[in-house]
GROMACS .gro file of C-alpha atoms in nm:
model
  233
    1MET     CA    1   1.199  -0.142   0.243
    2SER     CA    2   1.351  -0.322   0.565
    3GLU     CA    3   1.142  -0.575   0.756
    4ARG     CA    4   0.976  -0.532   1.094
    5ASN     CA    5   0.755  -0.734   1.312
    6PRO     CA    6   0.445  -0.601   1.240
    7LEU     CA    7   0.364  -0.676   1.638
    8SER     CA    8   0.649  -0.563   1.784
    9GLY     CA    9   0.548  -0.252   2.033
   10SER     CA   10   0.210  -0.342   2.047
   11PRO     CA   11  -0.044  -0.324   2.341
   12LEU     CA   12  -0.047  -0.595   2.595
   13SER     CA   13  -0.353  -0.684   2.847
   14GLY     CA   14  -0.284  -0.739   3.203
   15GLY     CA   15  -0.206  -1.097   3.095
   16GLU     CA   16   0.052  -0.974   2.894
   17ARG     CA   17  -0.181  -1.130   2.576
   18LEU     CA   18  -0.234  -0.848   2.262
   19ASP     CA   19  -0.480  -0.661   2.375
   20SER     CA   20  -0.799  -0.719   2.226
   21GLU     CA   21  -0.875  -0.386   2.063
   22TYR     CA   22  -0.587  -0.381   1.908
   23VAL     CA   23  -0.654  -0.746   1.750
   24ARG     CA   24  -1.004  -0.624   1.668
   25GLY     CA   25  -0.834  -0.364   1.437
   26LEU     CA   26  -0.638  -0.588   1.277
   27LEU     CA   27  -0.911  -0.793   1.134
   28LYS     CA   28  -1.114  -0.541   0.900
   29VAL     CA   29  -0.971  -0.658   0.596
   30TYR     CA   30  -0.851  -1.008   0.652
   31PHE     CA   31  -0.674  -1.193   0.313
   32ILE     CA   32  -0.644  -1.592   0.341
   33MET     CA   33  -0.472  -1.712   0.038
   34GLY     CA   34  -0.222  -1.978  -0.074
   35SER     CA   35  -0.033  -2.086  -0.400
   36ILE     CA   36  -0.349  -2.238  -0.543
   37ASN     CA   37  -0.575  -1.957  -0.463
   38CYS     CA   38  -0.407  -1.717  -0.755
   39ARG     CA   39  -0.407  -1.676  -1.113
   40ARG     CA   40  -0.062  -1.520  -1.074
   41PRO     CA   41   0.248  -1.577  -0.876
   42ALA     CA   42   0.121  -1.546  -0.502
   43ALA     CA   43   0.387  -1.262  -0.396
   44GLU     CA   44   0.249  -1.028  -0.671
   45VAL     CA   45  -0.092  -1.108  -0.567
   46LEU     CA   46   0.001  -1.024  -0.195
   47LYS     CA   47   0.192  -0.712  -0.244
   48GLU     CA   48  -0.105  -0.569  -0.462
   49ALA     CA   49  -0.334  -0.698  -0.209
   50ILE     CA   50  -0.143  -0.508   0.036
   51ALA     CA   51  -0.116  -0.170  -0.106
   52GLY     CA   52  -0.518  -0.190  -0.191
   53GLY     CA   53  -0.564  -0.207   0.260
   54VAL     CA   54  -0.552  -0.551   0.347
   55THR     CA   55  -0.474  -0.553   0.718
   56ILE     CA   56  -0.392  -0.899   0.816
   57PHE     CA   57  -0.256  -1.190   0.623
   58GLN     CA   58  -0.338  -1.559   0.663
   59PHE     CA   59  -0.102  -1.818   0.442
   60ARG     CA   60  -0.300  -2.142   0.396
   61GLU     CA   61  -0.166  -2.382   0.152
   62LYS     CA   62  -0.401  -2.616   0.147
   63GLY     CA   63  -0.592  -2.834  -0.110
   64THR     CA   64  -0.523  -3.064  -0.465
   65GLY     CA   65  -0.191  -2.899  -0.567
   66ALA     CA   66  -0.065  -2.713  -0.253
   67LEU     CA   67   0.280  -2.703  -0.213
   68THR     CA   68   0.462  -2.900   0.065
   69GLY     CA   69   0.775  -2.963   0.189
   70ALA     CA   70   1.061  -2.709   0.135
   71ALA     CA   71   0.863  -2.530  -0.115
   72LYS     CA   72   0.583  -2.468   0.087
   73LEU     CA   73   0.865  -2.297   0.355
   74ASP     CA   74   1.012  -2.127   0.042
   75LEU     CA   75   0.703  -1.975  -0.009
   76ALA     CA   76   0.571  -1.855   0.325
   77ARG     CA   77   0.920  -1.701   0.405
   78GLU     CA   78   0.820  -1.495   0.073
   79LEU     CA   79   0.515  -1.393   0.184
   80GLN     CA   80   0.582  -1.311   0.523
   81GLY     CA   81   0.908  -1.088   0.409
   82ILE     CA   82   0.624  -0.875   0.222
   83CYS     CA   83   0.396  -0.907   0.523
   84ARG     CA   84   0.694  -0.760   0.743
   85ALA     CA   85   0.793  -0.514   0.500
   86HIS     CA   86   0.462  -0.343   0.472
   87GLY     CA   87   0.394  -0.445   0.871
   88VAL     CA   88   0.085  -0.680   0.797
   89PRO     CA   89   0.060  -0.937   1.043
   90PHE     CA   90   0.154  -1.271   0.903
   91ILE     CA   91  -0.076  -1.597   1.018
   92VAL     CA   92  -0.023  -1.957   0.941
   93ASN     CA   93  -0.329  -2.172   0.902
   94ASP     CA   94  -0.303  -2.502   1.118
   95ASP     CA   95   0.059  -2.562   1.071
   96ILE     CA   96   0.215  -2.509   1.421
   97ASP     CA   97   0.563  -2.623   1.310
   98LEU     CA   98   0.585  -2.392   1.029
   99ALA     CA   99   0.456  -2.105   1.246
  100ILE     CA  100   0.734  -2.168   1.498
  101ALA     CA  101   0.990  -2.241   1.258
  102LEU     CA  102   0.892  -1.871   1.091
  103ASP     CA  103   0.865  -1.721   1.427
  104ALA     CA  104   0.476  -1.642   1.263
  105ASP     CA  105   0.308  -1.331   1.423
  106GLY     CA  106   0.033  -1.607   1.492
  107VAL     CA  107  -0.168  -1.927   1.391
  108HIS     CA  108  -0.549  -1.999   1.284
  109VAL     CA  109  -0.664  -2.303   1.395
  110GLY     CA  110  -0.979  -2.535   1.295
  111GLN     CA  111  -1.189  -2.761   1.568
  112ASP     CA  112  -0.993  -3.073   1.500
  113ASP     CA  113  -0.683  -2.900   1.596
  114GLU     CA  114  -0.500  -2.827   1.932
  115PRO     CA  115  -0.688  -2.570   2.108
  116ALA     CA  116  -0.551  -2.254   2.179
  117ARG     CA  117  -0.450  -2.311   2.511
  118ILE     CA  118  -0.240  -2.569   2.425
  119LEU     CA  119  -0.121  -2.380   2.129
  120ARG     CA  120  -0.025  -2.085   2.354
  121GLU     CA  121   0.184  -2.257   2.596
  122GLN     CA  122   0.380  -2.315   2.219
  123LEU     CA  123   0.371  -2.017   2.090
  124GLY     CA  124   0.416  -1.737   2.382
  125SER     CA  125   0.179  -1.483   2.503
  126ASP     CA  126   0.272  -1.229   2.239
  127LYS     CA  127   0.118  -1.442   1.949
  128ILE     CA  128  -0.213  -1.429   1.729
  129ILE     CA  129  -0.436  -1.714   1.820
  130GLY     CA  130  -0.745  -1.704   1.599
  131VAL     CA  131  -0.993  -2.013   1.618
  132SER     CA  132  -1.286  -2.100   1.375
  133ALA     CA  133  -1.593  -2.161   1.562
  134HIS     CA  134  -1.951  -2.251   1.438
  135THR     CA  135  -2.186  -2.318   1.739
  136PRO     CA  136  -2.237  -2.103   2.101
  137GLU     CA  137  -2.024  -2.439   2.256
  138GLU     CA  138  -1.722  -2.389   2.000
  139VAL     CA  139  -1.737  -2.028   2.058
  140ARG     CA  140  -1.723  -2.069   2.434
  141GLN     CA  141  -1.471  -2.314   2.469
  142ALA     CA  142  -1.261  -2.118   2.218
  143ILE     CA  143  -1.298  -1.849   2.456
  144ALA     CA  144  -1.206  -2.012   2.803
  145ASP     CA  145  -0.894  -2.186   2.598
  146GLY     CA  146  -0.778  -1.817   2.537
  147ALA     CA  147  -0.867  -1.709   2.156
  148ASP     CA  148  -0.781  -1.381   2.037
  149TYR     CA  149  -1.036  -1.370   1.802
  150LEU     CA  150  -1.300  -1.587   1.620
  151GLY     CA  151  -1.364  -1.653   1.299
  152ILE     CA  152  -1.721  -1.728   1.223
  153GLY     CA  153  -1.871  -1.909   0.913
  154PRO     CA  154  -1.931  -1.997   0.616
  155VAL     CA  155  -2.153  -1.678   0.641
  156TYR     CA  156  -2.235  -1.740   0.259
  157PRO     CA  157  -2.188  -2.050   0.021
  158THR     CA  158  -1.776  -2.074  -0.071
  159SER     CA  159  -1.606  -2.340  -0.305
  160SER     CA  160  -1.258  -2.199  -0.179
  161LYS     CA  161  -1.256  -2.503   0.106
  162ASP     CA  162  -1.352  -2.833   0.035
  163ASP     CA  163  -1.439  -2.911   0.357
  164ALA     CA  164  -1.671  -2.634   0.421
  165ARG     CA  165  -1.925  -2.641   0.715
  166PRO     CA  166  -2.277  -2.560   0.617
  167VAL     CA  167  -2.374  -2.212   0.558
  168GLN     CA  168  -2.494  -1.995   0.885
  169GLY     CA  169  -2.549  -1.658   0.736
  170THR     CA  170  -2.507  -1.398   1.026
  171VAL     CA  171  -2.766  -1.593   1.284
  172LEU     CA  172  -2.443  -1.682   1.491
  173ILE     CA  173  -2.256  -1.363   1.500
  174GLU     CA  174  -2.579  -1.177   1.570
  175SER     CA  175  -2.672  -1.385   1.835
  176LEU     CA  176  -2.312  -1.354   2.034
  177ARG     CA  177  -2.323  -1.002   2.038
  178ARG     CA  178  -2.672  -0.973   2.147
  179GLU     CA  179  -2.546  -1.178   2.431
  180GLY     CA  180  -2.260  -0.910   2.503
  181ILE     CA  181  -1.987  -1.150   2.382
  182SER     CA  182  -1.722  -0.873   2.276
  183ILE     CA  183  -1.456  -1.130   2.166
  184PRO     CA  184  -1.277  -0.968   1.819
  185ILE     CA  185  -1.501  -1.159   1.532
  186VAL     CA  186  -1.424  -1.191   1.152
  187GLY     CA  187  -1.658  -1.303   0.927
  188ILE     CA  188  -1.597  -1.596   0.659
  189GLY     CA  189  -1.711  -1.784   0.382
  190GLY     CA  190  -1.825  -1.646   0.038
  191ILE     CA  191  -1.793  -1.279   0.123
  192THR     CA  192  -1.768  -0.994  -0.159
  193VAL     CA  193  -1.781  -0.648  -0.179
  194ASN     CA  194  -2.114  -0.719  -0.259
  195ASN     CA  195  -2.223  -0.884   0.059
  196ALA     CA  196  -1.986  -0.795   0.352
  197LEU     CA  197  -2.208  -0.484   0.466
  198PRO     CA  198  -2.474  -0.723   0.627
  199VAL     CA  199  -2.149  -0.920   0.785
  200LEU     CA  200  -2.066  -0.633   0.975
  201ALA     CA  201  -2.410  -0.510   1.070
  202ALA     CA  202  -2.421  -0.806   1.281
  203GLY     CA  203  -2.138  -0.744   1.485
  204ALA     CA  204  -1.815  -0.890   1.289
  205ASP     CA  205  -1.511  -0.682   1.330
  206GLY     CA  206  -1.373  -0.760   0.989
  207ILE     CA  207  -1.435  -0.949   0.752
  208SER     CA  208  -1.209  -1.238   0.564
  209VAL     CA  209  -1.198  -1.364   0.212
  210ILE     CA  210  -0.991  -1.543  -0.039
  211SER     CA  211  -1.127  -1.580  -0.354
  212ALA     CA  212  -1.270  -1.193  -0.363
  213ILE     CA  213  -0.909  -1.115  -0.352
  214ALA     CA  214  -0.691  -1.361  -0.495
  215SER     CA  215  -0.903  -1.415  -0.800
  216ALA     CA  216  -0.962  -1.087  -0.885
  217SER     CA  217  -0.806  -0.932  -1.186
  218SER     CA  218  -0.675  -0.642  -0.985
  219PRO     CA  219  -0.603  -0.763  -0.605
  220ARG     CA  220  -0.538  -0.400  -0.506
  221LEU     CA  221  -0.869  -0.296  -0.645
  222ALA     CA  222  -1.054  -0.599  -0.490
  223ALA     CA  223  -0.926  -0.503  -0.142
  224ALA     CA  224  -0.941  -0.127  -0.173
  225GLU     CA  225  -1.312  -0.180  -0.239
  226LEU     CA  226  -1.352  -0.411   0.044
  227ALA     CA  227  -1.163  -0.165   0.282
  228ASN     CA  228  -1.473   0.080   0.178
  229GLN     CA  229  -1.728  -0.130   0.302
  230GLU     CA  230  -1.531  -0.152   0.649
  231GLU     CA  231  -1.558   0.241   0.604
  232ARG     CA  232  -1.904   0.277   0.518
  233GLU     CA  233  -2.044   0.017   0.802
   0.00000   0.00000   0.00000
């Protein structure tokens, strides 16, 4: 199967950034993973997850035992190739240099990283920039800086991140939607097939998971079940 840029020919807004509704559609089943999250080779897990219905993928190689240097780059290239072969956007977590080196489809950053407006200057207008936000103030700043979407959470308790913030449930997502804030939102943190529906009902456009797919005995089935939750909402 030949590789292709998932964002090639994608709709642009008047400012030549990716259209917000297009980005919203990409967030439905957002899979985040690195080598330390998998029971089997990461490439196998990603292929199965995409077959099950993953709509966007974030490479997050962090934590004890994570790959570094050339090994990290090699894995990133392998996973990016799988994404491109299936038309799934490939996002890099935090590492702007890696994103540029790979010509990734975008980056996702936290509150301790460069703001979206600086990243936009480095990446260009046609890349996806996601920002993690935990308070109304962080949300408004990310929007002002030009983020394409927000990751809101942790919605539920999670063991996937050592530096996870306090659990906040769906309160922030609900309040943002009540205020009429329409930026694409993906919920994150402890989401499984059994608790995804309240996140979507609160106003999230998609659900992002690590363990629910990466640690599953069948990543394909796990992804498919999460995709079905989207259809039920």
